[in-house]
mmCIF file of C-alpha atoms in Angstrom:
data_model
loop_
_atom_site.group_PDB
_atom_site.id
_atom_site.type_symbol
_atom_site.label_atom_id
_atom_site.label_comp_id
_atom_site.label_asym_id
_atom_site.label_seq_id
_atom_site.Cartn_x
_atom_site.Cartn_y
_atom_site.Cartn_z
ATOM 1 C CA MET I 1 0.000 0.000 0.000
ATOM 2 C CA SER I 2 1.435 3.389 -0.944
ATOM 3 C CA VAL I 3 0.700 6.352 1.281
ATOM 4 C CA ALA I 4 0.347 9.780 -0.302
ATOM 5 C CA MET I 5 2.633 12.421 1.134
ATOM 6 C CA ASP I 6 -0.368 14.597 1.992
ATOM 7 C CA LEU I 7 -1.338 11.968 4.581
ATOM 8 C CA VAL I 8 2.090 11.995 6.246
ATOM 9 C CA GLY I 9 2.139 15.684 7.182
ATOM 10 C CA SER I 10 4.835 17.829 8.805
ATOM 11 C CA TYR I 11 5.409 20.439 11.519
ATOM 12 C CA THR I 12 6.939 23.899 11.424
ATOM 13 C CA LEU I 13 8.248 25.600 14.569
ATOM 14 C CA HIS I 14 8.178 29.397 14.927
ATOM 15 C CA PRO I 15 10.331 30.622 17.843
ATOM 16 C CA GLY I 16 9.169 33.813 19.491
ATOM 17 C CA GLN I 17 5.662 33.653 18.050
ATOM 18 C CA LEU I 18 2.355 33.140 19.851
ATOM 19 C CA HIS I 19 1.364 30.383 17.448
ATOM 20 C CA SER I 20 4.713 28.620 17.616
ATOM 21 C CA ILE I 21 3.774 25.245 16.120
ATOM 22 C CA THR I 22 1.904 24.796 12.858
ATOM 23 C CA GLY I 23 1.203 21.650 10.879
ATOM 24 C CA HIS I 24 -0.305 18.258 11.565
ATOM 25 C CA ARG I 25 -0.627 14.732 10.205
ATOM 26 C CA PRO I 26 -3.753 14.468 8.054
ATOM 27 C CA VAL I 27 -3.971 10.708 8.535
ATOM 28 C CA MET I 28 -4.676 11.306 12.235
ATOM 29 C CA GLY I 29 -7.717 13.563 11.846
ATOM 30 C CA ARG I 30 -11.202 13.867 10.391
ATOM 31 C CA GLY I 31 -11.813 10.139 10.628
ATOM 32 C CA THR I 32 -9.255 9.444 7.873
ATOM 33 C CA LEU I 33 -7.655 6.454 9.567
ATOM 34 C CA GLY I 34 -11.017 4.847 10.314
ATOM 35 C CA ARG I 35 -12.011 5.130 6.670
ATOM 36 C CA LEU I 36 -8.724 3.608 5.510
ATOM 37 C CA LEU I 37 -9.147 0.600 7.800
ATOM 38 C CA ARG I 38 -12.912 0.126 7.558
ATOM 39 C CA GLY I 39 -13.879 -3.440 6.706
ATOM 40 C CA LEU I 40 -10.418 -4.878 7.431
ATOM 41 C CA GLN I 41 -9.709 -7.391 10.159
ATOM 42 C CA GLY I 42 -6.867 -9.266 11.819
ATOM 43 C CA GLU I 43 -3.520 -9.294 10.057
ATOM 44 C CA ALA I 44 -4.755 -6.887 7.366
ATOM 45 C CA VAL I 45 -5.246 -4.198 10.036
ATOM 46 C CA GLU I 46 -1.783 -4.797 11.490
ATOM 47 C CA ARG I 47 -0.137 -4.785 8.084
ATOM 48 C CA THR I 48 -1.856 -1.590 6.939
ATOM 49 C CA LEU I 49 -0.973 0.264 10.136
ATOM 50 C CA GLY I 50 2.625 -0.906 9.845
ATOM 51 C CA GLN I 51 2.760 0.611 6.365
ATOM 52 C CA LEU I 52 1.023 3.845 7.336
ATOM 53 C CA PHE I 53 3.313 4.371 10.337
ATOM 54 C CA SER I 54 6.469 2.803 8.941
ATOM 55 C CA LEU I 55 8.890 4.610 11.260
ATOM 56 C CA CYS I 56 7.429 2.908 14.354
ATOM 57 C CA SER I 57 5.710 0.020 12.594
ATOM 58 C CA HIS I 58 6.514 -2.629 15.204
ATOM 59 C CA ALA I 59 4.786 -0.648 17.978
ATOM 60 C CA HIS I 60 1.715 0.035 15.858
ATOM 61 C CA ARG I 61 1.467 -3.619 14.892
ATOM 62 C CA ARG I 62 1.755 -4.631 18.540
ATOM 63 C CA ALA I 63 -0.885 -2.123 19.653
ATOM 64 C CA ALA I 64 -3.168 -3.241 16.817
ATOM 65 C CA ARG I 65 -2.865 -6.871 17.836
ATOM 66 C CA LEU I 66 -3.584 -5.999 21.467
ATOM 67 C CA VAL I 67 -6.635 -3.869 20.686
ATOM 68 C CA LEU I 68 -8.092 -6.353 18.188
ATOM 69 C CA HIS I 69 -7.649 -9.163 20.680
ATOM 70 C CA ALA I 70 -9.447 -7.181 23.404
ATOM 71 C CA ALA I 71 -12.315 -6.125 21.122
ATOM 72 C CA ASN I 72 -12.643 -9.532 19.422
ATOM 73 C CA PRO I 73 -16.352 -10.504 19.281
ATOM 74 C CA HIS I 74 -15.252 -14.157 19.043
ATOM 75 C CA PRO I 75 -13.218 -14.802 22.223
ATOM 76 C CA ASP I 76 -12.903 -18.453 21.229
ATOM 77 C CA GLN I 77 -10.548 -17.314 18.445
ATOM 78 C CA PRO I 78 -7.875 -15.393 20.371
ATOM 79 C CA LEU I 79 -5.090 -13.542 18.617
ATOM 80 C CA PRO I 80 -1.520 -14.232 19.793
ATOM 81 C CA VAL I 81 0.130 -11.408 21.742
ATOM 82 C CA ASP I 82 3.886 -10.951 21.445
ATOM 83 C CA PRO I 83 5.978 -11.227 24.649
ATOM 84 C CA PRO I 84 7.614 -8.049 26.031
ATOM 85 C CA VAL I 85 11.119 -8.965 24.835
ATOM 86 C CA LEU I 86 10.098 -8.258 21.232
ATOM 87 C CA LEU I 87 8.996 -4.742 22.195
ATOM 88 C CA TRP I 88 12.245 -4.197 24.096
ATOM 89 C CA LEU I 89 14.353 -5.300 21.141
ATOM 90 C CA GLU I 90 12.578 -3.059 18.631
ATOM 91 C CA THR I 91 12.629 -0.085 21.003
ATOM 92 C CA ALA I 92 16.396 -0.518 21.389
ATOM 93 C CA ARG I 93 16.640 -0.569 17.593
ATOM 94 C CA ASP I 94 14.588 2.637 17.381
ATOM 95 C CA HIS I 95 16.866 4.377 19.901
ATOM 96 C CA LEU I 96 19.997 3.314 18.042
ATOM 97 C CA ARG I 97 18.526 4.415 14.717
ATOM 98 C CA SER I 98 17.638 7.835 16.114
ATOM 99 C CA MET I 99 21.128 8.334 17.550
ATOM 100 C CA ALA I 100 22.810 7.223 14.323
ATOM 101 C CA LEU I 101 20.593 9.006 11.797
ATOM 102 C CA ASP I 102 18.527 11.735 13.478
ATOM 103 C CA TRP I 103 20.965 13.163 16.015
ATOM 104 C CA PRO I 104 23.642 14.102 13.434
ATOM 105 C CA ARG I 105 21.008 15.662 11.171
ATOM 106 C CA ARG I 106 19.587 17.684 14.057
ATOM 107 C CA GLN I 107 22.974 19.023 15.103
ATOM 108 C CA PRO I 108 24.273 20.989 12.114
ATOM 109 C CA SER I 109 26.857 22.765 14.287
ATOM 110 C CA LEU I 110 29.032 19.633 14.338
ATOM 111 C CA PRO I 111 31.434 19.128 11.426
ATOM 112 C CA ASP I 112 30.535 16.478 8.886
ATOM 113 C CA GLN I 113 32.136 13.130 9.555
ATOM 114 C CA ALA I 114 33.429 10.835 6.831
ATOM 115 C CA ALA I 115 31.796 7.804 8.433
ATOM 116 C CA PRO I 116 29.126 9.049 10.880
ATOM 117 C CA GLN I 117 27.908 5.504 11.627
ATOM 118 C CA ALA I 118 31.351 3.940 12.128
ATOM 119 C CA TRP I 119 30.706 3.643 15.866
ATOM 120 C CA LEU I 120 28.049 1.021 15.054
ATOM 121 C CA HIS I 121 30.688 -1.292 13.547
ATOM 122 C CA ASN I 122 30.029 -4.834 14.756
ATOM 123 C CA CYS I 123 26.817 -3.795 16.513
ATOM 124 C CA PRO I 124 24.674 -6.957 16.562
ATOM 125 C CA LEU I 125 21.439 -4.982 16.238
ATOM 126 C CA SER I 126 20.888 -3.560 12.752
ATOM 127 C CA ILE I 127 19.328 -0.103 12.638
ATOM 128 C CA SER I 128 17.521 -0.964 9.405
ATOM 129 C CA HIS I 129 13.794 -1.522 9.482
ATOM 130 C CA THR I 130 13.146 -5.241 9.413
ATOM 131 C CA SER I 131 10.023 -7.109 8.380
ATOM 132 C CA SER I 132 11.511 -10.518 9.174
ATOM 133 C CA PRO I 133 9.710 -12.207 12.067
ATOM 134 C CA VAL I 134 11.826 -12.635 15.185
ATOM 135 C CA THR I 135 11.138 -15.305 17.778
ATOM 136 C CA PRO I 136 11.423 -14.524 21.496
ATOM 137 C CA ASP I 137 14.529 -16.723 21.720
ATOM 138 C CA GLN I 138 16.129 -14.811 18.848
ATOM 139 C CA ALA I 139 15.225 -11.516 20.497
ATOM 140 C CA TRP I 140 16.841 -12.585 23.776
ATOM 141 C CA GLU I 141 19.968 -13.682 21.940
ATOM 142 C CA THR I 142 20.233 -10.370 20.102
ATOM 143 C CA LEU I 143 19.751 -8.389 23.334
ATOM 144 C CA THR I 144 22.484 -10.504 24.965
ATOM 145 C CA GLN I 145 24.816 -9.746 22.060
ATOM 146 C CA LEU I 146 23.877 -6.066 22.274
ATOM 147 C CA ARG I 147 24.752 -6.009 25.967
ATOM 148 C CA ARG I 148 28.155 -7.570 25.314
ATOM 149 C CA TRP I 149 28.860 -5.154 22.462
ATOM 150 C CA LEU I 150 27.966 -2.127 24.576
ATOM 151 C CA GLU I 151 30.076 -3.375 27.481
ATOM 152 C CA GLU I 152 33.121 -4.354 25.425
ATOM 153 C CA ALA I 153 33.129 -1.915 22.496
ATOM 154 C CA LEU I 154 31.640 1.269 23.981
ATOM 155 C CA LEU I 155 31.501 1.403 27.777
ATOM 156 C CA GLY I 156 34.316 -0.845 28.987
ATOM 157 C CA GLN I 157 32.293 -1.972 32.007
ATOM 158 C CA PRO I 158 29.154 -3.959 32.895
ATOM 159 C CA LEU I 159 25.952 -2.104 32.043
ATOM 160 C CA GLY I 160 24.654 -2.435 35.583
ATOM 161 C CA HIS I 161 27.735 -0.658 36.945
ATOM 162 C CA TRP I 162 27.417 2.091 34.354
ATOM 163 C CA LEU I 163 23.756 2.679 35.212
ATOM 164 C CA ILE I 164 24.508 2.962 38.938
ATOM 165 C CA ARG I 165 27.279 5.478 38.347
ATOM 166 C CA HIS I 166 25.490 7.674 35.815
ATOM 167 C CA ARG I 167 21.924 8.069 37.057
ATOM 168 C CA ASP I 168 22.708 11.594 38.188
ATOM 169 C CA ASN I 169 22.502 14.205 35.420
ATOM 170 C CA LYS I 170 25.798 15.797 36.444
ATOM 171 C CA THR I 171 27.781 12.572 36.296
ATOM 172 C CA LEU I 172 26.113 11.643 33.016
ATOM 173 C CA ALA I 173 27.094 15.010 31.544
ATOM 174 C CA GLN I 174 30.682 14.451 32.719
ATOM 175 C CA TRP I 175 30.696 11.012 31.105
ATOM 176 C CA CYS I 176 29.490 12.531 27.826
ATOM 177 C CA LEU I 177 32.307 15.092 27.987
ATOM 178 C CA SER I 178 35.010 12.471 28.536
ATOM 179 C CA HIS I 179 33.687 10.134 25.814
ATOM 180 C CA ALA I 180 32.779 12.779 23.227
ATOM 181 C CA PRO I 181 36.039 12.423 21.236
ATOM 182 C CA LYS I 182 35.429 8.750 20.403
ATOM 183 C CA LEU I 183 31.688 8.079 20.748
ATOM 184 C CA PRO I 184 29.253 10.092 18.571
ATOM 185 C CA PRO I 185 26.174 9.725 20.848
ATOM 186 C CA ALA I 186 28.242 11.069 23.749
ATOM 187 C CA GLN I 187 29.526 13.847 21.479
ATOM 188 C CA HIS I 188 26.006 14.837 20.490
ATOM 189 C CA LEU I 189 24.798 14.832 24.085
ATOM 190 C CA HIS I 190 27.845 16.817 25.204
ATOM 191 C CA THR I 191 27.374 19.392 22.436
ATOM 192 C CA TRP I 192 23.658 19.668 23.223
ATOM 193 C CA HIS I 193 24.367 20.038 26.947
ATOM 194 C CA ALA I 194 25.859 23.518 26.634
ATOM 195 C CA LEU I 195 22.485 24.948 25.677
ATOM 196 C CA ALA I 196 19.867 22.269 26.255
ATOM 197 C CA HIS I 197 20.399 21.915 30.010
ATOM 198 C CA THR I 198 19.296 25.545 30.405
ATOM 199 C CA LEU I 199 16.161 24.973 28.337
ATOM 200 C CA ALA I 200 13.824 23.710 31.029
ATOM 201 C CA PRO I 201 10.203 24.102 29.943
ATOM 202 C CA GLY I 202 7.677 23.157 32.573
ATOM 203 C CA SER I 203 6.787 19.509 32.421
ATOM 204 C CA ARG I 204 3.318 17.988 32.722
ATOM 205 C CA ARG I 205 3.838 14.284 32.163
ATOM 206 C CA LEU I 206 1.184 12.133 30.565
ATOM 207 C CA ASP I 207 0.041 9.880 33.419
ATOM 208 C CA LEU I 208 -2.523 7.646 31.747
ATOM 209 C CA LEU I 209 -0.983 4.431 33.036
ATOM 210 C CA SER I 210 -1.126 3.154 36.590
ATOM 211 C CA ASN I 211 -0.058 0.109 38.564
ATOM 212 C CA ASP I 212 -3.426 0.276 40.322
ATOM 213 C CA PRO I 213 -5.726 -1.913 38.164
ATOM 214 C CA VAL I 214 -8.909 -0.156 39.330
ATOM 215 C CA LEU I 215 -7.533 3.285 38.483
ATOM 216 C CA GLN I 216 -6.110 1.990 35.209
ATOM 217 C CA THR I 217 -9.470 0.578 34.146
ATOM 218 C CA ALA I 218 -11.328 3.786 34.995
ATOM 219 C CA THR I 219 -8.783 5.989 33.223
ATOM 220 C CA MET I 220 -8.811 3.945 30.026
ATOM 221 C CA GLN I 221 -12.614 3.828 29.989
ATOM 222 C CA THR I 222 -12.751 7.621 30.237
ATOM 223 C CA LEU I 223 -10.114 8.015 27.546
ATOM 224 C CA ALA I 224 -11.893 5.554 25.247
ATOM 225 C CA ASN I 225 -15.162 7.461 25.636
ATOM 226 C CA THR I 226 -13.363 10.673 24.690
ATOM 227 C CA LEU I 227 -11.766 9.052 21.648
ATOM 228 C CA ALA I 228 -15.085 7.633 20.497
ATOM 229 C CA ASN I 229 -16.891 10.970 20.749
ATOM 230 C CA ASP I 230 -14.253 13.517 19.707
ATOM 231 C CA HIS I 231 -12.844 13.257 16.180
ATOM 232 C CA ASN I 232 -10.372 16.073 16.888
ATOM 233 C CA PHE I 233 -8.813 14.381 19.918
ATOM 234 C CA THR I 234 -6.345 12.348 17.859
ATOM 235 C CA GLN I 235 -4.732 15.495 16.432
ATOM 236 C CA THR I 236 -4.830 17.740 19.508
ATOM 237 C CA PRO I 237 -5.067 15.425 22.540
ATOM 238 C CA SER I 238 -5.276 16.658 26.115
ATOM 239 C CA TRP I 239 -5.910 15.005 29.442
ATOM 240 C CA LEU I 240 -7.954 16.331 32.357
ATOM 241 C CA GLY I 241 -8.280 19.654 30.602
ATOM 242 C CA ALA I 242 -4.578 20.244 29.974
ATOM 243 C CA CYS I 243 -1.843 19.333 27.516
ATOM 244 C CA ALA I 244 0.733 16.717 28.501
ATOM 245 C CA GLU I 245 4.007 15.368 27.183
ATOM 246 C CA THR I 246 5.260 11.823 26.723
ATOM 247 C CA GLY I 247 8.641 10.222 26.141
ATOM 248 C CA PRO I 248 11.177 7.873 27.729
ATOM 249 C CA TRP I 249 11.287 10.224 30.737
ATOM 250 C CA THR I 250 7.549 9.697 31.459
ATOM 251 C CA ARG I 251 7.451 5.893 31.620
ATOM 252 C CA LEU I 252 5.143 4.164 34.071
ATOM 253 C CA ARG I 253 8.216 2.775 35.850
ATOM 254 C CA HIS I 254 9.381 6.363 36.562
ATOM 255 C CA GLN I 255 6.002 7.535 37.839
ATOM 256 C CA HIS I 256 6.610 7.521 41.574
ATOM 257 C CA LYS I 257 10.389 7.813 41.711
ATOM 258 C CA PRO I 258 11.399 10.715 43.968
ATOM 259 C CA THR I 259 13.617 13.184 42.149
ATOM 260 C CA THR I 260 14.711 16.775 42.526
ATOM 261 C CA ALA I 261 16.473 16.838 39.167
ATOM 262 C CA GLN I 262 15.337 19.487 36.737
ATOM 263 C CA VAL I 263 13.647 18.178 33.594
ATOM 264 C CA SER I 264 15.341 19.994 30.733
ATOM 265 C CA ALA I 265 15.621 19.565 26.994
ATOM 266 C CA TRP I 266 18.911 17.802 27.690
ATOM 267 C CA THR I 267 17.501 15.293 30.186
ATOM 268 C CA ARG I 268 14.781 14.474 27.671
ATOM 269 C CA LEU I 269 17.479 13.702 25.083
ATOM 270 C CA ALA I 270 19.711 11.792 27.494
ATOM 271 C CA ALA I 271 16.789 9.615 28.611
ATOM 272 C CA ARG I 272 16.960 7.853 25.242
ATOM 273 C CA TRP I 273 20.582 6.825 25.725
ATOM 274 C CA THR I 274 19.931 5.700 29.300
ATOM 275 C CA GLU I 275 16.923 3.637 28.244
ATOM 276 C CA LEU I 276 18.978 1.895 25.552
ATOM 277 C CA ILE I 277 21.404 0.799 28.280
ATOM 278 C CA GLU I 278 18.532 -0.289 30.553
ATOM 279 C CA ILE I 279 16.999 -2.444 27.820
ATOM 280 C CA ALA I 280 20.299 -4.097 26.933
ATOM 281 C CA ALA I 281 21.030 -4.752 30.624
ATOM 282 C CA ILE I 282 18.067 -7.124 31.050
ATOM 283 C CA GLN I 283 19.240 -10.682 31.651
ATOM 284 C CA PRO I 284 17.459 -13.430 29.664
ATOM 285 C CA HIS I 285 17.730 -15.988 32.471
ATOM 286 C CA THR I 286 15.638 -13.861 34.848
ATOM 287 C CA PRO I 287 12.425 -15.726 35.819
ATOM 288 C CA ALA I 288 9.411 -14.411 33.928
ATOM 289 C CA GLN I 289 7.693 -13.232 37.098
ATOM 290 C CA GLN I 290 10.757 -11.146 38.000
ATOM 291 C CA LEU I 291 11.307 -9.461 34.627
ATOM 292 C CA PRO I 292 11.237 -5.675 34.949
ATOM 293 C CA ALA I 293 8.185 -3.766 33.783
ATOM 294 C CA LEU I 294 10.430 -1.789 31.473
ATOM 295 C CA LEU I 295 7.890 -0.815 28.798
ATOM 296 C CA ALA I 296 4.209 -1.066 29.652
ATOM 297 C CA SER I 297 1.673 -2.374 27.161
ATOM 298 C CA GLY I 298 -1.817 -3.797 27.411
ATOM 299 C CA ALA I 299 -5.419 -3.526 26.295
ATOM 300 C CA GLN I 300 -8.899 -3.247 27.737
ATOM 301 C CA ARG I 301 -12.373 -3.925 26.427
ATOM 302 C CA VAL I 302 -14.424 -0.725 26.815
ATOM 303 C CA GLY I 303 -17.741 -1.594 25.177
ATOM 304 C CA ASP I 304 -19.489 -3.919 22.769
ATOM 305 C CA GLY I 305 -16.853 -4.564 20.098
ATOM 306 C CA GLN I 306 -14.761 -1.668 21.445
ATOM 307 C CA ALA I 307 -11.312 -1.733 23.003
ATOM 308 C CA ILE I 308 -8.350 0.505 23.732
ATOM 309 C CA ALA I 309 -4.691 -0.528 23.784
ATOM 310 C CA TRP I 310 -1.524 1.160 24.969
ATOM 311 C CA CYS I 311 2.156 0.608 24.302
ATOM 312 C CA GLU I 312 5.202 2.502 25.588
ATOM 313 C CA MET I 313 7.453 2.892 22.543
ATOM 314 C CA ALA I 314 10.661 4.807 21.770
ATOM 315 C CA ARG I 315 9.002 8.233 21.444
ATOM 316 C CA GLY I 316 6.475 7.821 24.254
ATOM 317 C CA LEU I 317 3.019 6.350 24.812
ATOM 318 C CA LEU I 318 1.071 5.003 21.841
ATOM 319 C CA LEU I 319 -2.718 4.503 22.022
ATOM 320 C CA HIS I 320 -5.044 2.588 19.685
ATOM 321 C CA TRP I 321 -8.861 2.494 19.864
ATOM 322 C CA VAL I 322 -11.113 0.308 17.722
ATOM 323 C CA GLN I 323 -14.794 -0.407 17.079
ATOM 324 C CA LEU I 324 -15.468 -3.788 15.452
ATOM 325 C CA ASP I 325 -18.666 -5.209 13.983
ATOM 326 C CA ALA I 326 -20.099 -8.631 14.842
ATOM 327 C CA GLN I 327 -17.789 -10.299 12.308
ATOM 328 C CA GLY I 328 -14.665 -8.687 13.757
ATOM 329 C CA ARG I 329 -14.251 -6.138 10.958
ATOM 330 C CA VAL I 330 -13.181 -2.564 11.631
ATOM 331 C CA VAL I 331 -16.009 -0.031 11.818
ATOM 332 C CA ASP I 332 -13.806 2.764 13.165
ATOM 333 C CA TYR I 333 -10.189 3.052 14.284
ATOM 334 C CA ARG I 334 -8.239 5.847 15.946
ATOM 335 C CA VAL I 335 -4.610 6.297 16.974
ATOM 336 C CA VAL I 336 -3.043 8.797 19.353
ATOM 337 C CA ALA I 337 0.733 8.846 18.923
ATOM 338 C CA PRO I 338 3.449 10.610 20.983
ATOM 339 C CA THR I 339 4.046 13.288 18.343
ATOM 340 C CA GLU I 340 0.492 14.641 18.676
ATOM 341 C CA TRP I 341 0.886 15.038 22.456
ATOM 342 C CA ASN I 342 4.343 16.621 22.248
ATOM 343 C CA PHE I 343 3.665 18.938 19.291
ATOM 344 C CA HIS I 344 0.292 20.145 20.537
ATOM 345 C CA PRO I 345 -0.105 23.846 19.601
ATOM 346 C CA GLN I 346 -0.671 24.740 23.282
ATOM 347 C CA GLY I 347 1.667 22.152 24.825
ATOM 348 C CA THR I 348 4.964 22.313 26.706
ATOM 349 C CA LEU I 349 7.048 22.562 23.531
ATOM 350 C CA ALA I 350 4.824 25.280 22.062
ATOM 351 C CA GLN I 351 5.061 27.400 25.216
ATOM 352 C CA ALA I 352 8.837 26.994 25.326
ATOM 353 C CA LEU I 353 9.138 28.066 21.690
ATOM 354 C CA THR I 354 6.979 31.140 22.253
ATOM 355 C CA ALA I 355 9.278 32.214 25.085
ATOM 356 C CA LEU I 356 12.334 32.215 22.784
ATOM 357 C CA ALA I 357 13.627 35.178 20.826
ATOM 358 C CA PRO I 358 12.471 34.998 17.178
ATOM 359 C CA GLN I 359 16.037 34.611 15.951
ATOM 360 C CA ASP I 360 16.927 31.855 18.435
ATOM 361 C CA THR I 361 16.760 28.973 15.980
ATOM 362 C CA SER I 362 19.501 27.075 17.862
ATOM 363 C CA SER I 363 17.341 26.705 20.964
ATOM 364 C CA ALA I 364 14.349 25.814 18.806
ATOM 365 C CA LEU I 365 16.365 23.068 17.119
ATOM 366 C CA GLU I 366 17.436 21.708 20.508
ATOM 367 C CA LEU I 367 13.841 21.639 21.725
ATOM 368 C CA ALA I 368 12.697 19.972 18.515
ATOM 369 C CA ALA I 369 15.309 17.254 18.960
ATOM 370 C CA ALA I 370 14.266 16.718 22.589
ATOM 371 C CA PHE I 371 10.589 16.221 21.716
ATOM 372 C CA ASP I 372 11.417 14.201 18.575
ATOM 373 C CA ALA I 373 8.629 14.356 15.983
ATOM 374 C CA CYS I 374 8.168 11.226 13.880
ATOM 375 C CA VAL I 375 7.513 13.324 10.746
ATOM 376 C CA GLU I 376 9.420 16.124 9.044
ATOM 377 C CA CYS I 377 9.941 19.112 11.316
ATOM 378 C CA LYS I 378 11.592 22.417 10.411
ATOM 379 C CA VAL I 379 12.301 25.646 12.258
ATOM 380 C CA THR I 380 11.505 28.983 10.673
ATOM 381 C CA ALA I 381 13.208 32.252 11.455
ATOM 382 C CA PRO I 382 12.779 35.928 10.526
ATOM 383 C CA ALA I 383 13.135 36.651 6.825
ATOM 384 C CA HIS I 384 16.844 37.484 7.044
ATOM 385 C CA LEU I 385 17.590 34.049 8.542
ATOM 386 C CA GLU I 386 17.355 30.740 6.767
ATOM 387 C CA SER I 387 14.842 28.067 7.790
ATOM 388 C CA ARG I 388 16.452 24.976 9.269
ATOM 389 C CA HIS I 389 15.322 21.376 9.557
ATOM 390 C CA ALA I 390 15.130 19.754 12.987
#
């Protein structure tokens, strides 16, 4: 299936202006996605969503499988649900891909390198999109190889030791400084740190997930009702009357951790590197009941033929809602992705951009990188300055 560019969409950031974010993804609004999927069922829904959202296809396919399973009008024909290790593996791949491809592009101040991806030499996890099915055993083996590669080729120490020593933002920044000459991700984070650690827009995290099953059920029911009744929600989502942001720094596992650290553009960027290490540090021999709840995912039936699913992915929290008919075919389908939360025209990023000077494209680029749109994003400037891509 080919997707027209006018469905993909883009964003433009305008520092120093009241309306600091313009643009959207047409596929997310006006019932477009529901019309594209109407009448499909099962694997056809997963496959189509994977093609529509190719950059994060694995997460969309997982969320689709979860939501279709929960809404299935024929519970005697359950759909298989992938184990968490497959989500962990693909999220690690997404983080690596972003560091290798997106970070250099979003940091034009650094000189061009002859081989910008040379640091990935011998990395056991390819950053290329893959459509080949991976078994859980294969995923565990690849994560084990990734851990060894990180320990031996990049960090020179066990991942667990590194995580203990670099949880603090100050020590992490120092590590980036010392490793910048030989490790591009550390170089990018070090270069960003000079400006991004002072960019500290107020944070209102998206807290839709809970370890309390009663609260979780009530929250998802309310959210599903909103999705079903508000066609505009998927493009400009809000929660409890306010905008919210989502990313690796807002995971369910971080929800109740006490911290006095300031949440800045830099900590939002660094959270991606830290999460890559956390994923690779998981040991495959850990008993299933003791595996960490690293990335939350699940689904809930919310009505007759209706369900909602959630999945923590590289860019944040992904939500799928579906209405099926009696034969299990899609009547309506809606997706709320991290980009729509983070690039909301009244959200945290928008307010931070408005507070900048109109000519401060450098800060705007740093903020754009921190919030990480999954579509094209550029920064405009006054007429005498050139527009720049984030």
